[in-house]
mmCIF file of C-alpha atoms and ligand atoms in Angstrom:
data_model
loop_
_atom_site.group_PDB
_atom_site.id
_atom_site.type_symbol
_atom_site.label_atom_id
_atom_site.label_comp_id
_atom_site.label_asym_id
_atom_site.label_seq_id
_atom_site.Cartn_x
_atom_site.Cartn_y
_atom_site.Cartn_z
ATOM 1 C CA MET A 1 -34.310 30.016 20.009
ATOM 2 C CA THR A 2 -32.169 26.996 19.165
ATOM 3 C CA ASN A 3 -33.091 23.434 18.262
ATOM 4 C CA GLU A 4 -30.218 21.986 20.305
ATOM 5 C CA PRO A 5 -31.108 20.445 23.596
ATOM 6 C CA SER A 6 -29.992 22.262 26.688
ATOM 7 C CA ALA A 7 -26.841 21.017 28.385
ATOM 8 C CA ASP A 8 -28.646 19.542 31.406
ATOM 9 C CA SER A 9 -31.131 17.626 29.331
ATOM 10 C CA VAL A 10 -28.418 15.498 27.624
ATOM 11 C CA VAL A 11 -27.533 12.216 29.304
ATOM 12 C CA GLY A 12 -23.804 12.078 30.181
ATOM 13 C CA CYS A 13 -23.230 15.453 28.640
ATOM 14 C CA PRO A 14 -20.710 17.692 30.377
ATOM 15 C CA VAL A 15 -21.968 21.055 31.527
ATOM 16 C CA GLY A 16 -21.975 23.528 28.649
ATOM 17 C CA ALA A 17 -21.885 20.926 25.966
ATOM 18 C CA SER A 18 -24.517 20.605 23.351
ATOM 19 C CA SER A 19 -25.521 17.798 21.017
ATOM 20 C CA ASP A 20 -26.555 17.252 17.490
ATOM 21 C CA PHE A 21 -29.025 14.603 18.696
ATOM 22 C CA GLY A 22 -32.027 14.254 20.870
ATOM 23 C CA ASP A 23 -31.842 13.215 24.543
ATOM 24 C CA GLU A 24 -32.045 9.413 23.986
ATOM 25 C CA THR A 25 -29.271 9.037 21.514
ATOM 26 C CA VAL A 26 -26.443 10.912 23.225
ATOM 27 C CA THR A 27 -24.328 9.242 25.935
ATOM 28 C CA SER A 28 -20.985 11.067 26.020
ATOM 29 C CA HIS A 29 -18.868 13.829 24.498
ATOM 30 C CA HIS A 30 -15.226 14.361 23.861
ATOM 31 C CA PHE A 31 -13.386 17.637 23.842
ATOM 32 C CA GLY A 32 -10.337 18.705 21.952
ATOM 33 C CA GLU A 33 -7.831 21.346 23.048
ATOM 34 C CA GLU A 34 -8.954 24.354 25.018
ATOM 35 C CA GLY A 35 -12.465 22.921 25.376
ATOM 36 C CA ALA A 36 -12.993 23.211 21.580
ATOM 37 C CA LYS A 37 -15.340 20.430 20.512
ATOM 38 C CA LEU A 38 -13.888 17.768 18.315
ATOM 39 C CA THR A 39 -15.980 17.309 15.235
ATOM 40 C CA TYR A 40 -16.001 14.745 12.471
ATOM 41 C CA GLY A 41 -14.560 17.274 10.073
ATOM 42 C CA SER A 42 -11.906 18.644 12.368
ATOM 43 C CA TYR A 43 -10.743 15.155 13.533
ATOM 44 C CA LEU A 44 -10.347 13.916 9.909
ATOM 45 C CA ARG A 45 -8.873 17.234 8.675
ATOM 46 C CA LEU A 46 -11.410 17.266 5.976
ATOM 47 C CA GLU A 47 -10.673 20.876 4.966
ATOM 48 C CA GLN A 48 -7.113 19.868 4.018
ATOM 49 C CA LEU A 49 -8.193 16.481 2.588
ATOM 50 C CA LEU A 50 -11.031 17.760 0.396
ATOM 51 C CA THR A 51 -9.224 20.831 -0.936
ATOM 52 C CA ALA A 52 -6.247 18.766 -2.210
ATOM 53 C CA GLN A 53 -7.899 17.779 -5.503
ATOM 54 C CA VAL A 54 -6.539 20.381 -7.893
ATOM 55 C CA LEU A 55 -7.071 19.754 -11.638
ATOM 56 C CA GLU A 56 -4.497 20.503 -14.305
ATOM 57 C CA SER A 57 -7.117 20.803 -17.017
ATOM 58 C CA ASP A 58 -8.917 24.091 -17.719
ATOM 59 C CA PRO A 59 -11.661 23.977 -18.579
ATOM 60 C CA PRO A 60 -11.911 21.031 -16.258
ATOM 61 C CA ALA A 61 -11.923 17.637 -17.883
ATOM 62 C CA HIS A 62 -14.744 15.622 -16.293
ATOM 63 C CA ASP A 63 -12.710 12.524 -15.473
ATOM 64 C CA GLU A 64 -9.648 14.281 -13.988
ATOM 65 C CA LEU A 65 -11.244 14.405 -10.565
ATOM 66 C CA LEU A 66 -11.651 10.598 -10.643
ATOM 67 C CA PHE A 67 -8.028 10.241 -11.752
ATOM 68 C CA ILE A 68 -6.728 12.364 -8.873
ATOM 69 C CA THR A 69 -9.011 10.788 -6.203
ATOM 70 C CA ILE A 70 -7.945 7.269 -7.166
ATOM 71 C CA HIS A 71 -4.324 8.127 -6.841
ATOM 72 C CA GLN A 72 -4.743 9.977 -3.564
ATOM 73 C CA VAL A 73 -6.691 7.031 -2.149
ATOM 74 C CA TYR A 74 -3.755 4.810 -3.267
ATOM 75 C CA GLU A 75 -1.234 6.929 -1.446
ATOM 76 C CA LEU A 76 -3.296 6.886 1.740
ATOM 77 C CA TRP A 77 -3.388 3.098 1.602
ATOM 78 C CA PHE A 78 0.354 2.951 0.748
ATOM 79 C CA LYS A 79 0.938 4.884 3.942
ATOM 80 C CA GLN A 80 -1.155 2.458 5.995
ATOM 81 C CA LEU A 81 0.536 -0.481 4.307
ATOM 82 C CA LEU A 82 3.971 0.824 5.226
ATOM 83 C CA HIS A 83 2.778 1.336 8.783
ATOM 84 C CA GLU A 84 1.690 -2.346 8.906
ATOM 85 C CA VAL A 85 4.702 -3.769 7.107
ATOM 86 C CA ASP A 86 7.082 -1.946 9.404
ATOM 87 C CA ALA A 87 5.232 -3.245 12.486
ATOM 88 C CA ALA A 88 5.153 -6.809 11.054
ATOM 89 C CA THR A 89 8.916 -6.731 10.480
ATOM 90 C CA GLU A 90 9.466 -5.442 13.960
ATOM 91 C CA ALA A 91 7.148 -8.149 15.390
ATOM 92 C CA MET A 92 9.163 -10.919 13.630
ATOM 93 C CA PHE A 93 12.394 -9.581 15.112
ATOM 94 C CA GLY A 94 10.754 -9.418 18.487
ATOM 95 C CA GLY A 95 9.494 -13.010 18.379
ATOM 96 C CA ARG A 96 5.815 -11.939 18.199
ATOM 97 C CA LEU A 97 4.992 -14.139 15.217
ATOM 98 C CA TRP A 98 1.243 -14.205 15.751
ATOM 99 C CA TRP A 99 1.080 -10.432 15.600
ATOM 100 C CA ALA A 100 3.183 -10.319 12.457
ATOM 101 C CA LYS A 101 0.770 -12.803 10.857
ATOM 102 C CA HIS A 102 -2.200 -10.749 11.991
ATOM 103 C CA LEU A 103 -0.778 -7.627 10.444
ATOM 104 C CA LEU A 104 0.135 -9.345 7.204
ATOM 105 C CA LYS A 105 -3.386 -10.564 6.838
ATOM 106 C CA ARG A 106 -4.493 -6.941 7.030
ATOM 107 C CA VAL A 107 -1.849 -6.007 4.410
ATOM 108 C CA ALA A 108 -3.176 -8.551 1.913
ATOM 109 C CA THR A 109 -6.772 -7.459 2.522
ATOM 110 C CA ILE A 110 -5.877 -3.834 1.759
ATOM 111 C CA GLU A 111 -3.982 -4.938 -1.301
ATOM 112 C CA ASP A 112 -7.120 -6.740 -2.382
ATOM 113 C CA VAL A 113 -8.985 -3.428 -2.296
ATOM 114 C CA LEU A 114 -6.114 -1.760 -4.297
ATOM 115 C CA ILE A 115 -6.484 -4.413 -7.047
ATOM 116 C CA ARG A 116 -10.299 -4.164 -7.164
ATOM 117 C CA GLN A 117 -10.363 -0.356 -7.343
ATOM 118 C CA ILE A 118 -8.519 -0.408 -10.677
ATOM 119 C CA ALA A 119 -12.001 -1.349 -12.097
ATOM 120 C CA VAL A 120 -13.254 2.158 -10.987
ATOM 121 C CA LEU A 121 -10.558 3.886 -13.063
ATOM 122 C CA GLU A 122 -11.443 1.640 -15.942
ATOM 123 C CA THR A 123 -14.850 3.238 -16.163
ATOM 124 C CA MET A 124 -12.830 6.028 -17.735
ATOM 125 C CA THR A 125 -12.637 5.687 -21.446
ATOM 126 C CA PRO A 126 -9.270 6.220 -23.334
ATOM 127 C CA GLN A 127 -10.923 9.172 -25.147
ATOM 128 C CA ASP A 128 -11.825 10.885 -21.840
ATOM 129 C CA PHE A 129 -8.349 10.199 -20.474
ATOM 130 C CA LEU A 130 -6.764 11.788 -23.591
ATOM 131 C CA VAL A 131 -8.463 15.017 -22.831
ATOM 132 C CA PHE A 132 -6.028 15.621 -19.933
ATOM 133 C CA ARG A 133 -3.290 12.981 -20.401
ATOM 134 C CA GLU A 134 -0.717 15.214 -22.017
ATOM 135 C CA LEU A 135 -1.001 17.696 -19.210
ATOM 136 C CA LEU A 136 0.400 15.054 -16.777
ATOM 137 C CA SER A 137 3.751 14.596 -18.525
ATOM 138 C CA PRO A 138 6.448 14.024 -17.274
ATOM 139 C CA ALA A 139 4.720 12.912 -14.031
ATOM 140 C CA SER A 140 3.949 9.257 -13.597
ATOM 141 C CA GLY A 141 3.102 6.578 -11.021
ATOM 142 C CA PHE A 142 6.750 5.586 -11.525
ATOM 143 C CA GLN A 143 7.532 8.520 -9.181
ATOM 144 C CA SER A 144 5.493 7.218 -6.302
ATOM 145 C CA ALA A 145 7.986 7.113 -3.442
ATOM 146 C CA GLN A 146 5.703 5.161 -1.180
ATOM 147 C CA PHE A 147 5.155 2.509 -3.860
ATOM 148 C CA ARG A 148 8.869 1.990 -4.069
ATOM 149 C CA GLU A 149 9.300 2.111 -0.345
ATOM 150 C CA LEU A 150 6.830 -0.719 -0.074
ATOM 151 C CA GLU A 151 8.927 -2.747 -2.547
ATOM 152 C CA PHE A 152 12.120 -2.007 -0.509
ATOM 153 C CA ALA A 153 10.453 -2.696 2.791
ATOM 154 C CA SER A 154 9.208 -6.070 1.425
ATOM 155 C CA GLY A 155 12.665 -7.146 0.357
ATOM 156 C CA ALA A 156 12.915 -6.110 -3.317
ATOM 157 C CA LYS A 157 15.712 -3.528 -2.909
ATOM 158 C CA ASP A 158 16.771 -2.263 -6.309
ATOM 159 C CA PRO A 159 19.070 0.629 -5.569
ATOM 160 C CA THR A 160 19.047 1.681 -9.281
ATOM 161 C CA TYR A 161 15.633 3.143 -8.686
ATOM 162 C CA LEU A 162 17.134 5.845 -6.388
ATOM 163 C CA LYS A 163 18.996 7.241 -9.372
ATOM 164 C CA ARG A 164 16.239 6.704 -11.923
ATOM 165 C CA PHE A 165 13.774 8.912 -10.123
ATOM 166 C CA ARG A 166 13.366 12.448 -11.367
ATOM 167 C CA GLY A 167 11.689 15.060 -9.244
ATOM 168 C CA LEU A 168 11.550 13.356 -5.881
ATOM 169 C CA THR A 169 11.687 15.689 -2.903
ATOM 170 C CA ASP A 170 14.698 15.591 -0.641
ATOM 171 C CA ALA A 171 12.554 13.958 2.110
ATOM 172 C CA GLU A 172 11.374 11.233 -0.313
ATOM 173 C CA GLN A 173 14.966 10.562 -1.416
ATOM 174 C CA LYS A 174 16.042 10.265 2.209
ATOM 175 C CA ARG A 175 13.199 7.904 3.093
ATOM 176 C CA LEU A 176 14.092 5.644 0.135
ATOM 177 C CA ALA A 177 17.837 5.679 0.976
ATOM 178 C CA GLU A 178 16.965 4.719 4.569
ATOM 179 C CA ARG A 179 14.729 1.921 3.412
ATOM 180 C CA LEU A 180 17.617 0.385 1.479
ATOM 181 C CA GLU A 181 19.498 0.035 4.693
ATOM 182 C CA ALA A 182 16.616 -0.951 7.006
ATOM 183 C CA PRO A 183 15.658 -4.619 7.627
ATOM 184 C CA SER A 184 12.902 -5.860 5.360
ATOM 185 C CA LEU A 185 10.029 -8.294 5.939
ATOM 186 C CA TRP A 186 12.240 -11.024 4.535
ATOM 187 C CA ASP A 187 15.043 -10.156 6.975
ATOM 188 C CA GLY A 188 12.487 -10.457 9.727
ATOM 189 C CA PHE A 189 11.320 -13.822 8.561
ATOM 190 C CA VAL A 190 14.847 -15.186 8.235
ATOM 191 C CA HIS A 191 15.450 -13.981 11.842
ATOM 192 C CA ALA A 192 12.292 -15.868 12.942
ATOM 193 C CA VAL A 193 13.502 -19.106 11.146
ATOM 194 C CA ALA A 194 16.876 -18.873 12.861
ATOM 195 C CA GLN A 195 15.249 -18.241 16.293
ATOM 196 C CA SER A 196 13.220 -21.408 15.940
ATOM 197 C CA GLY A 197 16.525 -23.339 15.851
ATOM 198 C CA LEU A 198 16.532 -24.086 12.156
ATOM 199 C CA PRO A 199 19.696 -23.340 10.056
ATOM 200 C CA ALA A 200 19.343 -20.063 8.233
ATOM 201 C CA GLY A 201 22.898 -18.802 7.758
ATOM 202 C CA THR A 202 23.050 -19.312 3.975
ATOM 203 C CA GLU A 203 20.496 -19.502 1.189
ATOM 204 C CA ASP A 204 20.942 -23.302 0.912
ATOM 205 C CA GLU A 205 20.387 -23.825 4.596
ATOM 206 C CA LEU A 206 17.326 -21.538 4.433
ATOM 207 C CA ARG A 207 15.954 -23.497 1.473
ATOM 208 C CA ASP A 208 16.286 -26.758 3.380
ATOM 209 C CA SER A 209 14.823 -25.241 6.520
ATOM 210 C CA LEU A 210 11.793 -23.964 4.599
ATOM 211 C CA VAL A 211 11.176 -27.467 3.220
ATOM 212 C CA GLU A 212 11.478 -28.826 6.799
ATOM 213 C CA VAL A 213 8.895 -26.257 7.984
ATOM 214 C CA ALA A 214 6.549 -27.164 5.167
ATOM 215 C CA ARG A 215 6.916 -30.964 5.888
ATOM 216 C CA ASP A 216 6.448 -30.599 9.593
ATOM 217 C CA ARG A 217 3.615 -28.264 10.253
ATOM 218 C CA ASP A 218 2.918 -29.901 13.611
ATOM 219 C CA GLY A 219 6.389 -28.817 14.655
ATOM 220 C CA HIS A 220 6.592 -25.559 12.844
ATOM 221 C CA GLY A 221 2.960 -24.461 12.470
ATOM 222 C CA GLU A 222 3.526 -20.815 13.378
ATOM 223 C CA LEU A 223 6.389 -20.334 10.932
ATOM 224 C CA TRP A 224 4.455 -22.111 8.184
ATOM 225 C CA GLU A 225 1.464 -19.782 8.660
ATOM 226 C CA LEU A 226 3.690 -16.797 8.702
ATOM 227 C CA SER A 227 5.339 -17.813 5.491
ATOM 228 C CA GLU A 228 1.912 -18.243 3.907
ATOM 229 C CA ALA A 229 0.927 -14.710 5.053
ATOM 230 C CA LEU A 230 4.114 -13.378 3.427
ATOM 231 C CA LEU A 231 3.182 -15.188 0.302
ATOM 232 C CA ASP A 232 -0.264 -13.650 0.326
ATOM 233 C CA HIS A 233 1.384 -10.264 0.371
ATOM 234 C CA ASP A 234 3.804 -11.230 -2.409
ATOM 235 C CA GLU A 235 0.938 -12.678 -4.546
ATOM 236 C CA ALA A 236 -1.241 -9.618 -4.067
ATOM 237 C CA ALA A 237 1.545 -7.273 -5.288
ATOM 238 C CA ALA A 238 2.083 -9.446 -8.293
ATOM 239 C CA LEU A 239 -1.621 -9.423 -9.067
ATOM 240 C CA TRP A 240 -1.700 -5.601 -8.746
ATOM 241 C CA ARG A 241 1.182 -5.294 -11.302
ATOM 242 C CA ALA A 242 -0.657 -7.580 -13.728
ATOM 243 C CA ARG A 243 -3.945 -5.715 -13.191
ATOM 244 C CA HIS A 244 -2.257 -2.369 -13.689
ATOM 245 C CA VAL A 245 -0.633 -3.295 -16.944
ATOM 246 C CA THR A 246 -3.838 -4.700 -18.429
ATOM 247 C CA MET A 247 -5.527 -1.356 -17.542
ATOM 248 C CA VAL A 248 -2.578 0.510 -19.149
ATOM 249 C CA GLU A 249 -2.938 -1.451 -22.300
ATOM 250 C CA ARG A 250 -6.624 -0.699 -22.355
ATOM 251 C CA GLN A 251 -6.033 3.062 -21.852
ATOM 252 C CA ILE A 252 -2.933 3.790 -23.938
ATOM 253 C CA GLY A 253 -2.176 0.656 -26.020
ATOM 254 C CA THR A 254 1.430 0.676 -27.109
ATOM 255 C CA LYS A 255 2.094 4.386 -26.517
ATOM 256 C CA SER A 256 5.082 5.230 -24.348
ATOM 257 C CA GLY A 257 4.496 6.420 -20.763
ATOM 258 C CA THR A 258 4.276 9.994 -19.556
ATOM 259 C CA GLY A 259 7.120 9.075 -17.250
ATOM 260 C CA GLY A 260 9.364 8.348 -20.159
ATOM 261 C CA SER A 261 9.373 4.591 -20.244
ATOM 262 C CA THR A 262 8.264 2.324 -23.029
ATOM 263 C CA GLY A 263 4.868 2.025 -21.316
ATOM 264 C CA ALA A 264 3.313 -1.502 -21.237
ATOM 265 C CA PRO A 265 6.573 -3.237 -22.192
ATOM 266 C CA TYR A 266 8.369 -1.722 -19.236
ATOM 267 C CA LEU A 267 5.553 -2.760 -16.973
ATOM 268 C CA ARG A 268 5.507 -6.348 -18.430
ATOM 269 C CA SER A 269 9.195 -6.559 -17.659
ATOM 270 C CA ARG A 270 8.360 -6.248 -13.937
ATOM 271 C CA LEU A 271 5.721 -8.948 -13.839
ATOM 272 C CA GLY A 272 8.184 -11.659 -12.730
ATOM 273 C CA LEU A 273 9.143 -9.808 -9.577
ATOM 274 C CA HIS A 274 8.824 -11.790 -6.416
ATOM 275 C CA TYR A 275 9.527 -10.308 -2.961
ATOM 276 C CA PHE A 276 10.220 -13.803 -1.490
ATOM 277 C CA PRO A 277 11.566 -15.944 -4.282
ATOM 278 C CA LEU A 278 12.524 -18.857 -1.988
ATOM 279 C CA LEU A 279 8.846 -19.200 -0.839
ATOM 280 C CA TRP A 280 7.838 -19.659 -4.490
ATOM 281 C CA GLU A 281 10.749 -22.001 -5.210
ATOM 282 C CA LEU A 282 9.777 -24.110 -2.251
ATOM 283 C CA ARG A 283 6.662 -25.368 -4.126
ATOM 284 C CA SER A 284 8.900 -27.201 -6.604
ATOM 285 C CA PHE A 285 10.513 -29.218 -3.799
ATOM 286 C CA LEU A 286 7.417 -30.436 -1.986
HETATM 287 C C1 LIG B 1 -5.165 5.542 -16.692
HETATM 288 C C2 LIG B 1 -4.590 4.967 -15.755
HETATM 289 C C3 LIG B 1 -3.047 4.691 -15.810
HETATM 290 C C4 LIG B 1 -2.189 4.565 -16.765
HETATM 291 C C5 LIG B 1 -2.437 4.752 -18.327
HETATM 292 C C6 LIG B 1 -0.909 4.228 -16.222
HETATM 293 C C7 LIG B 1 0.231 4.105 -16.952
HETATM 294 C C8 LIG B 1 1.404 3.870 -16.451
HETATM 295 C C9 LIG B 1 2.678 3.715 -17.262
HETATM 296 C C10 LIG B 1 2.735 3.874 -18.751
HETATM 297 C C11 LIG B 1 3.734 3.533 -16.396
HETATM 298 C C12 LIG B 1 5.180 3.326 -16.795
HETATM 299 C C13 LIG B 1 5.916 4.609 -16.390
HETATM 300 C C14 LIG B 1 5.759 5.629 -17.407
HETATM 301 O O1 LIG B 1 6.591 5.762 -18.326
HETATM 302 O O2 LIG B 1 4.833 6.495 -17.308
HETATM 303 C C15 LIG B 1 3.147 3.443 -15.073
HETATM 304 C C16 LIG B 1 3.845 3.174 -13.954
HETATM 305 C C17 LIG B 1 3.287 3.165 -12.703
HETATM 306 N N1 LIG B 1 1.971 3.401 -12.319
HETATM 307 FE FE1 LIG B 1 0.469 3.792 -13.615
HETATM 308 N N2 LIG B 1 -1.057 4.177 -14.903
HETATM 309 C C18 LIG B 1 -2.335 4.361 -14.598
HETATM 310 C C19 LIG B 1 -2.870 4.379 -13.284
HETATM 311 C C20 LIG B 1 -2.162 4.128 -12.152
HETATM 312 C C21 LIG B 1 -2.695 4.102 -10.786
HETATM 313 C C22 LIG B 1 -4.183 4.303 -10.446
HETATM 314 C C23 LIG B 1 -1.653 3.920 -9.941
HETATM 315 C C24 LIG B 1 -1.824 3.786 -8.476
HETATM 316 C C25 LIG B 1 -0.964 4.365 -7.663
HETATM 317 C C26 LIG B 1 -0.490 3.749 -10.694
HETATM 318 C C27 LIG B 1 0.775 3.509 -10.235
HETATM 319 C C28 LIG B 1 1.877 3.292 -11.003
HETATM 320 C C29 LIG B 1 3.113 2.893 -10.444
HETATM 321 C C30 LIG B 1 3.387 2.608 -8.967
HETATM 322 C C31 LIG B 1 4.017 2.802 -11.513
HETATM 323 C C32 LIG B 1 5.469 2.298 -11.429
HETATM 324 C C33 LIG B 1 5.466 0.781 -11.641
HETATM 325 C C34 LIG B 1 6.853 0.133 -11.570
HETATM 326 O O3 LIG B 1 7.902 0.782 -11.751
HETATM 327 O O4 LIG B 1 6.872 -1.142 -11.449
HETATM 328 N N3 LIG B 1 -0.840 3.864 -12.038
HETATM 329 N N4 LIG B 1 1.790 3.638 -15.209
HETATM 330 N N1 LIG B 2 1.906 7.187 -16.917
HETATM 331 C C1 LIG B 2 0.546 7.366 -17.470
HETATM 332 C C2 LIG B 2 -0.033 8.568 -16.782
HETATM 333 C C3 LIG B 2 -0.448 8.213 -15.399
HETATM 334 O O1 LIG B 2 -1.166 7.293 -15.273
HETATM 335 C C4 LIG B 2 -0.056 8.998 -14.279
HETATM 336 C C5 LIG B 2 0.305 10.379 -14.416
HETATM 337 C C6 LIG B 2 0.592 11.068 -13.340
HETATM 338 C C7 LIG B 2 0.515 10.609 -12.080
HETATM 339 C C8 LIG B 2 0.185 9.231 -11.889
HETATM 340 C C9 LIG B 2 -0.119 8.438 -13.026
HETATM 341 N N2 LIG B 2 -0.451 7.187 -12.759
HETATM 342 C C10 LIG B 2 0.233 6.106 -13.088
HETATM 343 O O2 LIG B 2 1.187 6.013 -13.816
HETATM 344 C C11 LIG B 2 0.579 7.484 -18.930
HETATM 345 O O3 LIG B 2 1.563 7.273 -19.548
HETATM 346 O O4 LIG B 2 -0.513 7.649 -19.505
#
């Protein structure tokens, strides 16, 4: 005997299918290849996802699972952010400014989550981190290819990073090199400014055009809103860097990093980075 309802008792259920629910709650079913039923776990590839947390410490340090989980969640969101940033850039080149703005709002919302989740990692004490910290060397967040791709795709293209990375895979190197050549969010925005009929051939022209956009929002409302959405992304990235370095100081003080940098001083040297410096400069001219 089985507890599952028979196929013909399930509303909307194809012949031969069975349900995890009673008659009233089931309305339809989906099938994968060869009639195999798609399940929650198979759709989300949970077997791969949930077996990818492999600790370096042995015996296992209690907090290392948290450390790995947080970083893996970051990389999943980085992948999503790149997907949205690429689409937003394409939308600006294609004249679909409302869509670019819509996607950039999503980007900033995800970045908000990335900033707030640092607090979860801060529930780890420095003593508990030290149980497994040495095992991580010479690995470091510095080697996150997707993080650097996001910087490049946003417009902060520092080619020296390509040479400074140790241990990137060939595929990661290739992706980064391609990103250096590909149009960035900023390139997309400059294109949109030019398409609206405003001068955008030189930095000076662009500066004047941005002031014009800001002063005439009735005439240039869509561009203004787009520039604000870009600034939200830029600001969120800056807030993440600041939040990360305060966490780093709390965890390792003035120690140098596992990646070989000076640690907090290196990270502080990056706090002035802006993806869209002209949008920040503009504030001084209004
Ligand atoms: C206990 C927690 C953490 C500590 C102590 C820490 C420490 C550091 C240090 C010292 C550096 C400088 C590179 C080095 O020499 O190692 C660095 C860079 C970096 N970390 Fe972390 N980190 C922590 C958590 C995270 C998390 C959760 C992420 C999320 C992905 C992350 C992403 C990065 C990135 C992207 C860089 C490169 C930043 C840049 O070049 O501007 N870190 N981290
Ligand atoms: N760089 C950190 C270690 C660390 O946080 C880390 C190590 C391996 C992989 C990712 C890391 N996250 C950010 O740097 C440290 O020096 O303590």
